[in-house]
Amino acid sequence: GESVGLHLPTLSVQEGDNSIINCAYSNSASDYFIWYKQESGKGPQFIIDIRSNMDKRQGQRVTVLLNKTVKHLSLQIAATQPGDSAVYFCAEGGGGNKLTFGTGTQLKVEL
Amino acid sequence: EAGVAQSPRYKIIEKRQSVAFWCNPISGHATLYWYQQILGQGPKLLIQFQNNGVVDDSQLPKDRFSAERLKGVDSTLKIQPAKLEDSAVYLCASSGGQGRRETQYFGPGTRLLVL
């Protein structure tokens, strides 16, 4: 049977290195994109968002890049820390503030 | 500022039983959302309320799921009867409005296991 979604893509990085998490979105009409962080046993936590009229936005230790030509989104985390270990989801926003979430990427920070 | 509150945090039931989840959004938030998150997947929207009215329930399995937000604040989501495939985390989120690009803030979720 299909097992899509049971095996999250995993990114392992060393503490202090930079992390890059990628996401492909499907709807070319989406005009708002968000990254959420979800730690085990908790709800998703907002990290950063970007509107479609931008291609880059920076926050504290995080940068989101948007490439509308290839419908690709990335989240860069500078100087990754153990507390950054979590599952990261990208979401695309449509009409009425409806969000469509991607599958997620598991980030593991090795000491 | 208090976040989104949900209860219970965990629930185990047998198939064909009924279950209800409760959500209290962030104070003043007009829009409330219920999501279903199956293990290993991203959250999927079940229903969206604006105050006490339904904005979007296109992905709610209406033969067994129901939700209400009678006074435009707290909300309950009910499953009756439950099936094995309903085992998931049920997340509640709220946002300040229904406009585009309103940040959604999530609660801790209710973990449901159907045996």
PDB file of C-alpha atoms in Angstrom:
ATOM      1  CA  GLY A   1       0.000   0.000   0.000  1.00  0.00           C
ATOM      2  CA  GLU A   2       1.004   3.601  -0.425  1.00  0.00           C
ATOM      3  CA  SER A   3       3.094   4.984   2.408  1.00  0.00           C
ATOM      4  CA  VAL A   4       3.477   8.590   1.274  1.00  0.00           C
ATOM      5  CA  GLY A   5       3.814  10.778   4.320  1.00  0.00           C
ATOM      6  CA  LEU A   6       4.930   8.030   6.735  1.00  0.00           C
ATOM      7  CA  HIS A   7       8.611   8.623   6.004  1.00  0.00           C
ATOM      8  CA  LEU A   8       9.392  12.280   6.300  1.00  0.00           C
ATOM      9  CA  PRO A   9      12.369  13.615   4.374  1.00  0.00           C
ATOM     10  CA  THR A  10      15.125  14.154   6.918  1.00  0.00           C
ATOM     11  CA  LEU A  11      17.879  16.730   7.024  1.00  0.00           C
ATOM     12  CA  SER A  12      20.738  16.155   9.461  1.00  0.00           C
ATOM     13  CA  VAL A  13      23.100  19.025  10.230  1.00  0.00           C
ATOM     14  CA  GLN A  14      25.852  19.703  12.706  1.00  0.00           C
ATOM     15  CA  GLU A  15      25.237  22.247  15.423  1.00  0.00           C
ATOM     16  CA  GLY A  16      26.431  25.647  14.232  1.00  0.00           C
ATOM     17  CA  ASP A  17      26.065  24.868  10.533  1.00  0.00           C
ATOM     18  CA  ASN A  18      23.461  26.495   8.302  1.00  0.00           C
ATOM     19  CA  SER A  19      20.365  24.513   7.329  1.00  0.00           C
ATOM     20  CA  ILE A  20      18.399  24.771   4.099  1.00  0.00           C
ATOM     21  CA  ILE A  21      14.949  23.203   3.919  1.00  0.00           C
ATOM     22  CA  ASN A  22      13.237  23.099   0.554  1.00  0.00           C
ATOM     23  CA  CYS A  23       9.608  22.997  -0.483  1.00  0.00           C
ATOM     24  CA  ALA A  24       7.841  22.751  -3.819  1.00  0.00           C
ATOM     25  CA  TYR A  25       4.358  24.201  -4.026  1.00  0.00           C
ATOM     26  CA  SER A  26       1.670  23.352  -6.500  1.00  0.00           C
ATOM     27  CA  ASN A  27      -0.682  26.283  -7.008  1.00  0.00           C
ATOM     28  CA  SER A  28       0.695  29.075  -9.159  1.00  0.00           C
ATOM     29  CA  ALA A  29      -2.171  31.283  -7.923  1.00  0.00           C
ATOM     30  CA  SER A  30      -0.974  31.141  -4.303  1.00  0.00           C
ATOM     31  CA  ASP A  31       0.207  34.547  -3.178  1.00  0.00           C
ATOM     32  CA  TYR A  32       1.271  33.943   0.388  1.00  0.00           C
ATOM     33  CA  PHE A  33       3.673  31.367   1.810  1.00  0.00           C
ATOM     34  CA  ILE A  34       4.441  30.456   5.386  1.00  0.00           C
ATOM     35  CA  TRP A  35       6.919  28.280   7.235  1.00  0.00           C
ATOM     36  CA  TYR A  36       5.858  26.535  10.427  1.00  0.00           C
ATOM     37  CA  LYS A  37       7.952  24.597  12.936  1.00  0.00           C
ATOM     38  CA  GLN A  38       6.390  21.656  14.758  1.00  0.00           C
ATOM     39  CA  GLU A  39       8.099  20.069  17.731  1.00  0.00           C
ATOM     40  CA  SER A  40       7.086  16.644  18.935  1.00  0.00           C
ATOM     41  CA  GLY A  41       3.777  16.737  20.783  1.00  0.00           C
ATOM     42  CA  LYS A  42       3.074  20.372  19.959  1.00  0.00           C
ATOM     43  CA  GLY A  43       1.091  22.348  17.429  1.00  0.00           C
ATOM     44  CA  PRO A  44       2.749  24.126  14.487  1.00  0.00           C
ATOM     45  CA  GLN A  45       4.506  27.362  15.405  1.00  0.00           C
ATOM     46  CA  PHE A  46       4.720  30.267  12.943  1.00  0.00           C
ATOM     47  CA  ILE A  47       8.276  31.080  11.848  1.00  0.00           C
ATOM     48  CA  ILE A  48       8.170  33.447   8.900  1.00  0.00           C
ATOM     49  CA  ASP A  49       6.026  34.302   5.897  1.00  0.00           C
ATOM     50  CA  ILE A  50       6.519  35.871   2.495  1.00  0.00           C
ATOM     51  CA  ARG A  51       4.193  37.410  -0.060  1.00  0.00           C
ATOM     52  CA  SER A  52       4.407  36.547  -3.723  1.00  0.00           C
ATOM     53  CA  ASN A  53       5.592  40.040  -4.655  1.00  0.00           C
ATOM     54  CA  MET A  54       8.832  39.359  -2.785  1.00  0.00           C
ATOM     55  CA  ASP A  55      11.632  36.865  -3.426  1.00  0.00           C
ATOM     56  CA  LYS A  56      13.427  37.080  -0.095  1.00  0.00           C
ATOM     57  CA  ARG A  57      12.568  37.905   3.478  1.00  0.00           C
ATOM     58  CA  GLN A  58      14.750  37.743   6.564  1.00  0.00           C
ATOM     59  CA  GLY A  59      13.925  37.197  10.201  1.00  0.00           C
ATOM     60  CA  GLN A  60      15.972  36.368  13.228  1.00  0.00           C
ATOM     61  CA  ARG A  61      18.397  33.637  12.075  1.00  0.00           C
ATOM     62  CA  VAL A  62      15.953  32.634   9.321  1.00  0.00           C
ATOM     63  CA  THR A  63      15.614  33.597   5.675  1.00  0.00           C
ATOM     64  CA  VAL A  64      12.893  32.540   3.276  1.00  0.00           C
ATOM     65  CA  LEU A  65      13.504  32.520  -0.473  1.00  0.00           C
ATOM     66  CA  LEU A  66      10.731  32.321  -3.040  1.00  0.00           C
ATOM     67  CA  ASN A  67      11.216  31.341  -6.681  1.00  0.00           C
ATOM     68  CA  LYS A  68       7.866  31.665  -8.418  1.00  0.00           C
ATOM     69  CA  THR A  69       9.259  30.573 -11.779  1.00  0.00           C
ATOM     70  CA  VAL A  70       9.827  27.034 -10.543  1.00  0.00           C
ATOM     71  CA  LYS A  71       7.324  27.197  -7.658  1.00  0.00           C
ATOM     72  CA  HIS A  72       9.976  26.619  -5.037  1.00  0.00           C
ATOM     73  CA  LEU A  73      10.337  27.878  -1.495  1.00  0.00           C
ATOM     74  CA  SER A  74      13.260  27.463   0.882  1.00  0.00           C
ATOM     75  CA  LEU A  75      13.936  28.171   4.535  1.00  0.00           C
ATOM     76  CA  GLN A  76      17.472  28.901   5.617  1.00  0.00           C
ATOM     77  CA  ILE A  77      18.396  28.667   9.286  1.00  0.00           C
ATOM     78  CA  ALA A  78      21.697  30.213  10.273  1.00  0.00           C
ATOM     79  CA  ALA A  79      23.890  28.700  12.992  1.00  0.00           C
ATOM     80  CA  THR A  80      21.528  25.799  13.627  1.00  0.00           C
ATOM     81  CA  GLN A  81      20.974  24.992  17.291  1.00  0.00           C
ATOM     82  CA  PRO A  82      19.694  21.839  19.037  1.00  0.00           C
ATOM     83  CA  GLY A  83      16.441  23.678  19.745  1.00  0.00           C
ATOM     84  CA  ASP A  84      15.848  23.913  16.002  1.00  0.00           C
ATOM     85  CA  SER A  85      15.273  20.153  15.825  1.00  0.00           C
ATOM     86  CA  ALA A  86      11.678  19.722  14.657  1.00  0.00           C
ATOM     87  CA  VAL A  87       9.525  19.073  11.610  1.00  0.00           C
ATOM     88  CA  TYR A  88       9.266  22.067   9.284  1.00  0.00           C
ATOM     89  CA  PHE A  89       6.230  22.618   7.082  1.00  0.00           C
ATOM     90  CA  CYS A  90       5.736  25.045   4.266  1.00  0.00           C
ATOM     91  CA  ALA A  91       2.190  26.177   3.556  1.00  0.00           C
ATOM     92  CA  GLU A  92       0.696  28.115   0.668  1.00  0.00           C
ATOM     93  CA  GLY A  93      -2.099  30.579   1.174  1.00  0.00           C
ATOM     94  CA  GLY A  94      -5.106  30.942  -1.019  1.00  0.00           C
ATOM     95  CA  GLY A  95      -8.406  32.786  -0.915  1.00  0.00           C
ATOM     96  CA  GLY A  96     -10.129  33.289   2.433  1.00  0.00           C
ATOM     97  CA  ASN A  97      -6.878  32.677   4.305  1.00  0.00           C
ATOM     98  CA  LYS A  98      -7.019  28.946   3.531  1.00  0.00           C
ATOM     99  CA  LEU A  99      -3.661  27.220   3.985  1.00  0.00           C
ATOM    100  CA  THR A 100      -2.478  24.097   2.178  1.00  0.00           C
ATOM    101  CA  PHE A 101       0.390  22.391   3.964  1.00  0.00           C
ATOM    102  CA  GLY A 102       3.204  20.361   2.438  1.00  0.00           C
ATOM    103  CA  THR A 103       4.444  17.037   3.776  1.00  0.00           C
ATOM    104  CA  GLY A 104       7.154  18.396   6.052  1.00  0.00           C
ATOM    105  CA  THR A 105      10.882  17.903   6.587  1.00  0.00           C
ATOM    106  CA  GLN A 106      12.429  16.517   9.757  1.00  0.00           C
ATOM    107  CA  LEU A 107      15.448  18.582  10.842  1.00  0.00           C
ATOM    108  CA  LYS A 108      17.886  16.786  13.147  1.00  0.00           C
ATOM    109  CA  VAL A 109      20.691  18.756  14.743  1.00  0.00           C
ATOM    110  CA  GLU A 110      23.700  16.710  15.718  1.00  0.00           C
ATOM    111  CA  LEU A 111      25.947  17.860  18.543  1.00  0.00           C
TER     112      LEU A 111
ATOM    113  CA  GLU B   1      -1.199  36.789  25.663  1.00  0.00           C
ATOM    114  CA  ALA B   2      -2.693  33.318  26.114  1.00  0.00           C
ATOM    115  CA  GLY B   3      -2.508  31.001  23.130  1.00  0.00           C
ATOM    116  CA  VAL B   4      -5.081  28.686  21.623  1.00  0.00           C
ATOM    117  CA  ALA B   5      -6.343  26.201  24.205  1.00  0.00           C
ATOM    118  CA  GLN B   6      -7.556  22.705  23.395  1.00  0.00           C
ATOM    119  CA  SER B   7      -8.903  19.828  25.426  1.00  0.00           C
ATOM    120  CA  PRO B   8      -8.598  17.005  25.992  1.00  0.00           C
ATOM    121  CA  ARG B   9      -4.956  16.523  25.021  1.00  0.00           C
ATOM    122  CA  TYR B  10      -5.342  12.796  24.493  1.00  0.00           C
ATOM    123  CA  LYS B  11      -8.299  10.526  23.820  1.00  0.00           C
ATOM    124  CA  ILE B  12      -8.558   6.795  23.197  1.00  0.00           C
ATOM    125  CA  ILE B  13     -11.880   5.365  22.025  1.00  0.00           C
ATOM    126  CA  GLU B  14     -13.166   2.291  20.265  1.00  0.00           C
ATOM    127  CA  LYS B  15     -14.485   2.434  16.718  1.00  0.00           C
ATOM    128  CA  ARG B  16     -18.124   3.400  16.401  1.00  0.00           C
ATOM    129  CA  GLN B  17     -17.952   5.454  19.605  1.00  0.00           C
ATOM    130  CA  SER B  18     -18.375   9.219  19.596  1.00  0.00           C
ATOM    131  CA  VAL B  19     -15.883  11.855  20.720  1.00  0.00           C
ATOM    132  CA  ALA B  20     -15.818  15.625  21.086  1.00  0.00           C
ATOM    133  CA  PHE B  21     -12.962  18.112  21.136  1.00  0.00           C
ATOM    134  CA  TRP B  22     -13.029  21.643  22.498  1.00  0.00           C
ATOM    135  CA  CYS B  23     -11.119  24.752  21.394  1.00  0.00           C
ATOM    136  CA  ASN B  24     -10.791  28.228  22.873  1.00  0.00           C
ATOM    137  CA  PRO B  25      -9.103  30.622  20.413  1.00  0.00           C
ATOM    138  CA  ILE B  26      -6.899  33.578  21.169  1.00  0.00           C
ATOM    139  CA  SER B  27      -8.991  36.358  22.664  1.00  0.00           C
ATOM    140  CA  GLY B  28     -10.453  38.607  19.991  1.00  0.00           C
ATOM    141  CA  HIS B  29      -9.684  36.299  17.077  1.00  0.00           C
ATOM    142  CA  ALA B  30     -12.659  36.166  14.747  1.00  0.00           C
ATOM    143  CA  THR B  31     -11.556  33.238  12.609  1.00  0.00           C
ATOM    144  CA  LEU B  32     -11.217  29.693  13.900  1.00  0.00           C
ATOM    145  CA  TYR B  33      -9.979  26.624  12.054  1.00  0.00           C
ATOM    146  CA  TRP B  34     -10.015  22.888  12.715  1.00  0.00           C
ATOM    147  CA  TYR B  35      -7.330  20.759  11.077  1.00  0.00           C
ATOM    148  CA  GLN B  36      -6.693  17.033  10.978  1.00  0.00           C
ATOM    149  CA  GLN B  37      -3.065  15.915  11.027  1.00  0.00           C
ATOM    150  CA  ILE B  38      -2.405  12.269  10.275  1.00  0.00           C
ATOM    151  CA  LEU B  39       0.940  10.905  11.437  1.00  0.00           C
ATOM    152  CA  GLY B  40       3.731  11.965   9.108  1.00  0.00           C
ATOM    153  CA  GLN B  41       1.614  14.425   7.130  1.00  0.00           C
ATOM    154  CA  GLY B  42       0.908  18.125   7.176  1.00  0.00           C
ATOM    155  CA  PRO B  43      -2.308  19.474   8.697  1.00  0.00           C
ATOM    156  CA  LYS B  44      -5.407  19.348   6.504  1.00  0.00           C
ATOM    157  CA  LEU B  45      -8.161  21.915   6.944  1.00  0.00           C
ATOM    158  CA  LEU B  46     -11.503  20.440   8.008  1.00  0.00           C
ATOM    159  CA  ILE B  47     -13.556  23.569   8.678  1.00  0.00           C
ATOM    160  CA  GLN B  48     -13.134  27.330   8.969  1.00  0.00           C
ATOM    161  CA  PHE B  49     -15.403  29.660  10.967  1.00  0.00           C
ATOM    162  CA  GLN B  50     -15.685  33.426  10.741  1.00  0.00           C
ATOM    163  CA  ASN B  51     -17.289  34.448  14.026  1.00  0.00           C
ATOM    164  CA  ASN B  52     -20.104  31.877  14.332  1.00  0.00           C
ATOM    165  CA  GLY B  53     -20.569  31.264  10.616  1.00  0.00           C
ATOM    166  CA  VAL B  54     -18.989  28.541   8.485  1.00  0.00           C
ATOM    167  CA  VAL B  55     -16.686  29.871   5.744  1.00  0.00           C
ATOM    168  CA  ASP B  56     -15.323  26.582   4.384  1.00  0.00           C
ATOM    169  CA  ASP B  57     -16.265  23.016   5.288  1.00  0.00           C
ATOM    170  CA  SER B  58     -15.548  21.438   1.923  1.00  0.00           C
ATOM    171  CA  GLN B  59     -13.167  18.848   3.386  1.00  0.00           C
ATOM    172  CA  LEU B  60     -15.242  17.943   6.438  1.00  0.00           C
ATOM    173  CA  PRO B  61     -16.668  14.378   6.248  1.00  0.00           C
ATOM    174  CA  LYS B  62     -20.157  15.529   7.098  1.00  0.00           C
ATOM    175  CA  ASP B  63     -21.581  12.040   7.494  1.00  0.00           C
ATOM    176  CA  ARG B  64     -19.619  11.642  10.719  1.00  0.00           C
ATOM    177  CA  PHE B  65     -17.973  14.951  11.604  1.00  0.00           C
ATOM    178  CA  SER B  66     -19.726  18.059  12.877  1.00  0.00           C
ATOM    179  CA  ALA B  67     -18.489  21.328  14.341  1.00  0.00           C
ATOM    180  CA  GLU B  68     -20.057  24.381  15.869  1.00  0.00           C
ATOM    181  CA  ARG B  69     -19.089  27.781  17.204  1.00  0.00           C
ATOM    182  CA  LEU B  70     -22.369  28.981  18.616  1.00  0.00           C
ATOM    183  CA  LYS B  71     -21.302  32.225  20.304  1.00  0.00           C
ATOM    184  CA  GLY B  72     -18.434  33.043  17.995  1.00  0.00           C
ATOM    185  CA  VAL B  73     -15.756  32.181  20.555  1.00  0.00           C
ATOM    186  CA  ASP B  74     -15.259  28.560  21.676  1.00  0.00           C
ATOM    187  CA  SER B  75     -15.772  25.704  19.244  1.00  0.00           C
ATOM    188  CA  THR B  76     -16.394  21.973  19.454  1.00  0.00           C
ATOM    189  CA  LEU B  77     -15.619  19.308  16.878  1.00  0.00           C
ATOM    190  CA  LYS B  78     -17.461  16.004  17.113  1.00  0.00           C
ATOM    191  CA  ILE B  79     -16.959  12.636  15.468  1.00  0.00           C
ATOM    192  CA  GLN B  80     -19.831  10.167  15.511  1.00  0.00           C
ATOM    193  CA  PRO B  81     -19.284   7.304  14.880  1.00  0.00           C
ATOM    194  CA  ALA B  82     -15.493   7.137  14.858  1.00  0.00           C
ATOM    195  CA  LYS B  83     -13.562   4.975  12.412  1.00  0.00           C
ATOM    196  CA  LEU B  84     -10.040   3.594  12.677  1.00  0.00           C
ATOM    197  CA  GLU B  85      -8.820   6.057  10.032  1.00  0.00           C
ATOM    198  CA  ASP B  86      -9.875   8.981  12.231  1.00  0.00           C
ATOM    199  CA  SER B  87      -6.815   8.357  14.414  1.00  0.00           C
ATOM    200  CA  ALA B  88      -4.911  11.619  14.112  1.00  0.00           C
ATOM    201  CA  VAL B  89      -4.086  14.862  15.857  1.00  0.00           C
ATOM    202  CA  TYR B  90      -6.880  17.417  15.706  1.00  0.00           C
ATOM    203  CA  LEU B  91      -5.508  20.934  15.693  1.00  0.00           C
ATOM    204  CA  CYS B  92      -7.384  24.127  16.324  1.00  0.00           C
ATOM    205  CA  ALA B  93      -6.032  27.446  15.048  1.00  0.00           C
ATOM    206  CA  SER B  94      -7.228  31.030  15.126  1.00  0.00           C
ATOM    207  CA  SER B  95      -6.455  34.254  13.307  1.00  0.00           C
ATOM    208  CA  GLY B  96      -7.403  37.845  13.803  1.00  0.00           C
ATOM    209  CA  GLY B  97      -9.508  38.065  10.677  1.00  0.00           C
ATOM    210  CA  GLN B  98     -10.472  36.320   7.482  1.00  0.00           C
ATOM    211  CA  GLY B  99      -8.395  38.530   5.266  1.00  0.00           C
ATOM    212  CA  ARG B 100      -5.678  37.121   3.123  1.00  0.00           C
ATOM    213  CA  ARG B 101      -2.323  36.562   4.813  1.00  0.00           C
ATOM    214  CA  GLU B 102      -3.618  36.524   8.371  1.00  0.00           C
ATOM    215  CA  THR B 103      -1.238  34.510  10.529  1.00  0.00           C
ATOM    216  CA  GLN B 104      -2.826  31.387  11.962  1.00  0.00           C
ATOM    217  CA  TYR B 105      -1.833  30.429  15.507  1.00  0.00           C
ATOM    218  CA  PHE B 106      -2.192  26.790  16.494  1.00  0.00           C
ATOM    219  CA  GLY B 107      -3.104  25.082  19.721  1.00  0.00           C
ATOM    220  CA  PRO B 108      -1.300  21.986  21.043  1.00  0.00           C
ATOM    221  CA  GLY B 109      -3.792  19.589  19.477  1.00  0.00           C
ATOM    222  CA  THR B 110      -5.839  16.624  20.662  1.00  0.00           C
ATOM    223  CA  ARG B 111      -4.333  13.244  19.925  1.00  0.00           C
ATOM    224  CA  LEU B 112      -7.061  10.739  19.066  1.00  0.00           C
ATOM    225  CA  LEU B 113      -6.511   7.007  18.871  1.00  0.00           C
ATOM    226  CA  VAL B 114      -9.375   4.878  17.601  1.00  0.00           C
ATOM    227  CA  LEU B 115      -9.069   1.160  18.410  1.00  0.00           C
TER     228      LEU B 115
END
